[in-house]
Amino acid sequence: MTKKKHIGKSSNAAGGWGALKSVGRQLMGSGKPLSGAKTMLKANQPDGFDCPGCAWGDPEHGSSFEFCENGVKAVAWEATKARVTPEFFAQHTVTELRGWTDYDLEHQGRLTHPVRYNPKTDKYEKVDWDTAFAEIGASLNALGDPNRAEFYTSGRASNEAAFLYQMFVRLYGTNNFPDCSNMCHEASGVALNESIGIGKGTVLLEDFEKADAIFVVGQNPGTNHPRMLADLRKATQRGARVVVFNTLKEKGLHRFADPQNKLEMIRGGSEATSTDYYRPRLGGDMAIFRGMAKVLLAADDAAKAQGKTPVLDHAFIAEHAHGFDAYRAVVNQTSWTQVEEQSGLTRTQIEEAAAIYMAADRVITTWAMGVTQHKHSVPMIREITNVMLMRGNIGRPGAGLCPVRGHSNVQGDRTVGINEKAPAPLLDAMERELGVPMPRDPGHNVLHAIGAMLNGQAKAFIGLGGNFARATPDSKLIAQALGELDLTVNVATKLNHGHLLPGKKSFILPCLGRTEIDRNSAGVRQIVTVEDSMSMVHGSGGINLPASKELKSEVRIVAGIAKATVGSDVVDWDALAEDNDKIRDLIARVLPAFANYNEAVRKPRGFHLYNSAAVRDWKTPTGRANFSATDLPDQTEWQRAQSDDQTFVLQTFRSHDQYNTTVYGMDDRYRGVYGERQVVFMHPKDVAQLGAAAGDRVNVVGCHDDGIERIAQSFRLVPYDIPRGCVAGYYPELNVLVPYQSFGDKSFTPASKSVVVRFELQEQ
Ligand SMILES: Nc1nc2c(c(=O)[nH]1)N[C@H]1C(S)=C(S)[C@@H](COP(=O)(O)OP(=O)(O)OC[C@H]3O[C@@H](n4cnc5c(=O)[nH]c(N)nc54)[C@H](O)[C@@H]3O)O[C@H]1N2
Ligand SMILES: Nc1nc2c(c(=O)[nH]1)N[C@H]1C(S)=C(S)[C@@H](COP(=O)(O)OP(=O)(O)OC[C@H]3O[C@@H](n4cnc5c(=O)[nH]c(N)nc54)[C@H](O)[C@@H]3O)O[C@H]1N2
Ligand SMILES: [Mo]
């Protein structure tokens, strides 16, 4: 399937025939094209399953067939015929499997049976569910202190599974909830809570039909949220401006051929997804928005002097905002020199972008990991918000903030209580409901959990999905730490490296995927629910037969561990595990926004969770939307790297053929890379300055000065149109270089888009 290694032409407009061919290969690859096609027809349908590919919203009419190439990959990946059985584990020691690639492990297929690690044979062996639950419960209870256990969640878990999980963990006695969102949109949550009193975006999908301008910042939807491209191109078609800030020229953000449009597919046409494209330096977006704020203030002053219509929405600022004068002062103090140096854009370019912003009545700003994974991400997102507040662009139709989430239910998991610092009202409500006290001390996020593992404080790790070992920074250190724990448990659909670092006692518990039919013991089909980036909650019911008869739903697995650990005095786990409606009733009693949950979620498009900022109800301590008056950072990591002509700043991102740590294939066709992932994209002049040539191999060496050696061996240099001093390569391969002590201020998100590195040329 995969072509020979080469750097070649990137494929044309995103979507289109290339995408369809790739889809075809995926479905064939799953072994059963017809069932695959049928499966796709049920993606994002009222009576089907929620696509596990991304968290972009579904259209109002819900019945149109909404799919995308990468959604198909996600579905085909889960619907594969390949199986990892107890016989497979009997043939391979864990030490041997550790030598396999991420790609090879996941391509062995779906896990079929619960297994337990046997240190004597160094193999995983079949175990029955009840024994597994009993031993896990006994190990957890033997820790003495519940704070010695870390309960990780990845964002595919349904609301029902996540709610049960947090209830179990809190009854057990800890708030240790490291969560994938800590590495993802945490900065958005922190920043937006401070600015507008809710850690979520404020727009609905239909707002994209009304916006006059959409700013897309640090995000690659062509690969990671392909359905968003259809909304962007509809916007450009009706004359809206779509302004992109991205360090790279990403294919999908130029043109997109809609696979839903038959005529266009036949004619090989495509439409623009953006109207204006700017390429800042890594970490330069706060400076761009600060520059835009300078333009806005000057234009407003000029309008006032000339008696023209003001540029700022003074009425909104007076009625709804707090801290504008302090913000104005800080903007005026910021020099254009600093703005240009940090952003890498010229003043003229920023003036152009600001002119588009000012000319638009209704503006949406979206962003993803290019914004959130830097040291100063929280002030950066607050700066985006500042600029949006200046013209009242929050809380009215066609306008608002839209952090585009990653995993399909990462937002929902947080809403239902996966939070190491849960809001008091949730804990109060849990106490009222259960009649027992909840732990109140803040628990561990991902970085705290890593710290606790490294210093020996943590003794157990439970993973509800995900791949903690490979998704986290400093993956080499984490691997060592996981292996020293007393207990490791992974609830998973497929085998990954995180499972191959067993603690003294270790289990892999296989679960049903989103696409599979889930029946209770009476044979009644169950649905789960998820929340998308627009705070819409909808139902999801599988349509395929389970990959193995032994699989349990995540809800049942969580209930099984819970019953064996904390007993059933307070919660009747068996009853809840039998009926997801009962779990939803419980959620509705604890979280008022979920009133009539069971009824509401069975409507075609589900329901919208109350979003206070979207209706200008500011749940902040000031009772208003807060401007944040923060200086630009003294230095971005790019500037730091510039102080030495050997150092660069590296972003670690996704190829077109992966889902986070899941590698579907070795191509990244929109970027013209085929058959290999060990590459570093670099400006041609930087390649020459290193004394290297295209295709040369280098070792990438981390420059974090904590005495730890960080090195990624043998990466191929790919000359690329990228700002000088900035380089890029794929995660998870480069996670060995991301220092776990280098994280976002206030968000604790690993700064995996600004890693300072240097290069060693290999003997060619
Ligand atoms: N197919 C597929 N879909 C996915 C995923 C997947 O792996 N595969 N992952 C899911 C998850 S969990 C998430 S969080 C999302 C991730 O979605 P994205 O955030 O789109 O993911 P990345 O690949 O990390 O891309 C980061 C983008 O930001 C740009 N960028 C990096 N740094 C900067 C910067 O400092 N400034 C600016 N302006 N641009 C910058 C990069 O060039 C790149 O285009 O996608 C979700 N959907
Ligand atoms: N350097 C660097 N590091 C990063 C990032 C980056 O951009 N750069 N991005 C970060 C981001 S945004 C995120 S969200 C994290 C992702 O971190 P994680 O969410 O931990 O990682 P994934 O790769 O999504 O997890 C894949 C595994 O999930 C399991 N799985 C899949 N589907 C299901 C299911 O339905 N149920 C269960 N129980 N298990 C399932 C499979 O076993 C699969 O191997 O990585 C972060 N790490
Ligand atoms: Mo993410």
Short mmCIF file of N, CA and C and ligand atoms in Angstrom, two decimals, residues 77-78 106 152 154-156 180 183-184 369 373 407 464-468 471-472 491-496 499 511-514 554 652-654 659-662 731 735 738 752-753, ligand 2:
data_model
loop_
_atom_site.label_atom_id
_atom_site.label_comp_id
_atom_site.label_asym_id
_atom_site.label_seq_id
_atom_site.Cartn_x
_atom_site.Cartn_y
_atom_site.Cartn_z
N TRP A 77 -10.10 1.90 10.70
CA TRP A 77 -9.10 1.46 11.67
C TRP A 77 -9.76 0.65 12.79
N GLU A 78 -10.96 1.10 13.18
CA GLU A 78 -11.66 0.40 14.26
C GLU A 78 -12.37 -0.84 13.72
N GLU A 106 -0.36 -1.29 16.11
CA GLU A 106 -1.80 -1.05 15.94
C GLU A 106 -2.35 -1.82 14.75
N TYR A 152 -5.94 8.23 34.13
CA TYR A 152 -5.85 8.97 32.87
C TYR A 152 -7.11 8.75 32.02
N SER A 154 -8.49 9.47 27.90
CA SER A 154 -8.31 10.00 26.55
C SER A 154 -9.69 10.40 26.05
N GLY A 155 -9.73 11.35 25.12
CA GLY A 155 -11.00 12.01 24.81
C GLY A 155 -11.97 11.28 23.92
N ARG A 156 -11.82 9.94 23.78
CA ARG A 156 -12.86 9.22 23.05
C ARG A 156 -13.91 8.67 24.00
N CYS A 180 -6.03 13.75 28.44
CA CYS A 180 -5.38 14.15 27.19
C CYS A 180 -5.56 15.63 26.94
N MET A 183 -2.81 18.10 27.42
CA MET A 183 -1.76 18.26 26.41
C MET A 183 -2.31 18.94 25.17
N CYS A 184 -3.56 19.35 25.23
CA CYS A 184 -4.30 19.72 24.02
C CYS A 184 -4.85 21.13 24.17
N MET A 369 -3.93 23.48 17.92
CA MET A 369 -2.67 23.23 18.62
C MET A 369 -1.53 24.21 18.30
N GLN A 373 -0.04 25.02 22.19
CA GLN A 373 1.11 24.25 22.69
C GLN A 373 2.40 25.08 22.74
N HIS A 407 -9.97 15.31 20.22
CA HIS A 407 -10.72 14.06 20.30
C HIS A 407 -12.21 14.35 20.27
N LEU A 464 -8.00 5.10 30.78
CA LEU A 464 -9.25 4.88 30.06
C LEU A 464 -9.01 5.36 28.63
N GLY A 465 -8.45 4.47 27.83
CA GLY A 465 -8.10 4.80 26.44
C GLY A 465 -6.78 5.54 26.36
N GLY A 466 -6.40 5.86 25.13
CA GLY A 466 -5.21 6.68 24.89
C GLY A 466 -3.92 5.90 24.90
N ASN A 467 -2.86 6.66 24.83
CA ASN A 467 -1.52 6.10 24.76
C ASN A 467 -0.59 7.02 25.53
N PHE A 468 -0.72 6.94 26.85
CA PHE A 468 -0.03 7.87 27.74
C PHE A 468 1.47 7.89 27.47
N ALA A 471 2.10 9.71 23.99
CA ALA A 471 1.54 11.05 23.77
C ALA A 471 2.21 12.09 24.64
N THR A 472 2.83 11.65 25.71
CA THR A 472 3.39 12.60 26.68
C THR A 472 4.80 13.02 26.26
N VAL A 491 -7.42 0.34 29.42
CA VAL A 491 -8.67 -0.01 28.73
C VAL A 491 -8.49 0.46 27.30
N ALA A 492 -8.56 -0.44 26.34
CA ALA A 492 -8.15 -0.06 24.99
C ALA A 492 -8.84 -0.89 23.92
N THR A 493 -8.79 -0.37 22.70
CA THR A 493 -9.29 -1.12 21.56
C THR A 493 -8.16 -1.80 20.81
N LYS A 494 -6.99 -1.13 20.81
CA LYS A 494 -5.85 -1.68 20.07
C LYS A 494 -4.59 -1.60 20.91
N LEU A 495 -3.65 -2.47 20.52
CA LEU A 495 -2.40 -2.55 21.26
C LEU A 495 -1.51 -1.34 20.90
N ASN A 496 -0.92 -0.72 21.93
CA ASN A 496 0.05 0.34 21.66
C ASN A 496 1.19 0.29 22.67
N HIS A 499 1.01 0.00 26.45
CA HIS A 499 0.65 -1.27 27.10
C HIS A 499 1.87 -2.15 27.33
N CYS A 511 -12.05 -3.07 24.95
CA CYS A 511 -13.42 -2.52 25.01
C CYS A 511 -14.01 -2.39 23.62
N LEU A 512 -15.33 -2.20 23.61
CA LEU A 512 -16.06 -1.92 22.37
C LEU A 512 -15.64 -0.56 21.85
N GLY A 513 -15.62 -0.40 20.53
CA GLY A 513 -15.39 0.92 19.95
C GLY A 513 -16.71 1.60 19.64
N ARG A 514 -16.61 2.84 19.25
CA ARG A 514 -17.80 3.67 18.96
C ARG A 514 -18.71 3.07 17.89
N GLU A 554 -16.95 0.43 27.68
CA GLU A 554 -16.15 1.15 28.68
C GLU A 554 -16.95 1.34 29.97
N THR A 652 6.12 20.03 16.73
CA THR A 652 5.82 18.62 16.47
C THR A 652 4.33 18.53 16.17
N PHE A 653 4.01 18.04 14.97
CA PHE A 653 2.60 18.04 14.56
C PHE A 653 2.22 16.71 13.91
N ARG A 654 1.05 16.69 13.27
CA ARG A 654 0.50 15.44 12.72
C ARG A 654 0.68 15.37 11.21
N TYR A 659 -3.57 9.31 13.47
CA TYR A 659 -4.47 9.90 14.46
C TYR A 659 -3.70 9.93 15.78
N ASN A 660 -3.17 11.06 16.11
CA ASN A 660 -2.31 11.19 17.29
C ASN A 660 -1.23 10.11 17.25
N THR A 661 -1.19 9.21 18.24
CA THR A 661 -0.11 8.23 18.25
C THR A 661 -0.42 7.04 17.35
N THR A 662 -1.63 6.99 16.79
CA THR A 662 -1.98 5.93 15.85
C THR A 662 -1.48 6.30 14.46
N TYR A 731 5.00 14.13 15.55
CA TYR A 731 4.80 13.49 16.85
C TYR A 731 4.16 12.14 16.54
N ASN A 735 8.69 13.02 20.36
CA ASN A 735 8.37 13.32 21.76
C ASN A 735 9.54 13.10 22.72
N VAL A 738 10.73 16.59 23.63
CA VAL A 738 9.92 17.61 24.31
C VAL A 738 10.14 17.50 25.81
N SER A 752 4.86 21.65 23.04
CA SER A 752 5.36 20.78 21.97
C SER A 752 5.37 21.45 20.59
N LYS A 753 4.96 22.72 20.52
CA LYS A 753 5.13 23.46 19.26
C LYS A 753 6.25 24.49 19.39
N1 LIG B 2 4.77 16.25 20.70
C1 LIG B 2 3.45 16.30 20.72
N2 LIG B 2 2.80 15.58 21.65
C2 LIG B 2 1.43 15.62 21.68
C3 LIG B 2 0.71 16.41 20.77
C4 LIG B 2 1.43 17.15 19.78
O1 LIG B 2 0.85 17.86 18.93
N3 LIG B 2 2.81 17.06 19.80
N4 LIG B 2 -0.66 16.43 20.85
C5 LIG B 2 -1.25 16.14 22.13
C6 LIG B 2 -2.70 15.99 22.01
S1 LIG B 2 -3.53 17.31 21.28
C7 LIG B 2 -3.39 14.93 22.46
S2 LIG B 2 -5.10 14.96 22.47
C8 LIG B 2 -2.69 13.76 23.01
C9 LIG B 2 -3.37 12.44 22.61
O2 LIG B 2 -3.09 11.49 23.55
P1 LIG B 2 -3.98 10.15 23.71
O3 LIG B 2 -5.41 10.49 23.64
O4 LIG B 2 -3.49 9.46 24.93
O5 LIG B 2 -3.50 9.31 22.46
P2 LIG B 2 -4.16 8.63 21.21
O6 LIG B 2 -3.06 8.43 20.26
O7 LIG B 2 -5.32 9.39 20.72
O8 LIG B 2 -4.62 7.19 21.76
C10 LIG B 2 -4.64 6.10 20.89
C11 LIG B 2 -5.05 4.83 21.59
O9 LIG B 2 -6.36 4.96 22.10
C12 LIG B 2 -6.97 3.68 22.16
N5 LIG B 2 -8.35 3.83 21.70
C13 LIG B 2 -8.81 4.21 20.50
N6 LIG B 2 -10.16 4.23 20.48
C14 LIG B 2 -10.57 3.87 21.71
C15 LIG B 2 -11.83 3.73 22.35
O10 LIG B 2 -12.89 3.94 21.76
N7 LIG B 2 -11.81 3.38 23.67
C16 LIG B 2 -10.66 3.14 24.36
N8 LIG B 2 -10.72 2.83 25.65
N9 LIG B 2 -9.46 3.24 23.78
C17 LIG B 2 -9.42 3.62 22.49
C18 LIG B 2 -6.21 2.76 21.24
O11 LIG B 2 -5.71 1.71 22.02
C19 LIG B 2 -5.11 3.64 20.66
O12 LIG B 2 -3.88 2.96 20.63
O13 LIG B 2 -1.32 13.75 22.55
C20 LIG B 2 -0.63 14.95 22.87
N10 LIG B 2 0.79 14.84 22.61
#
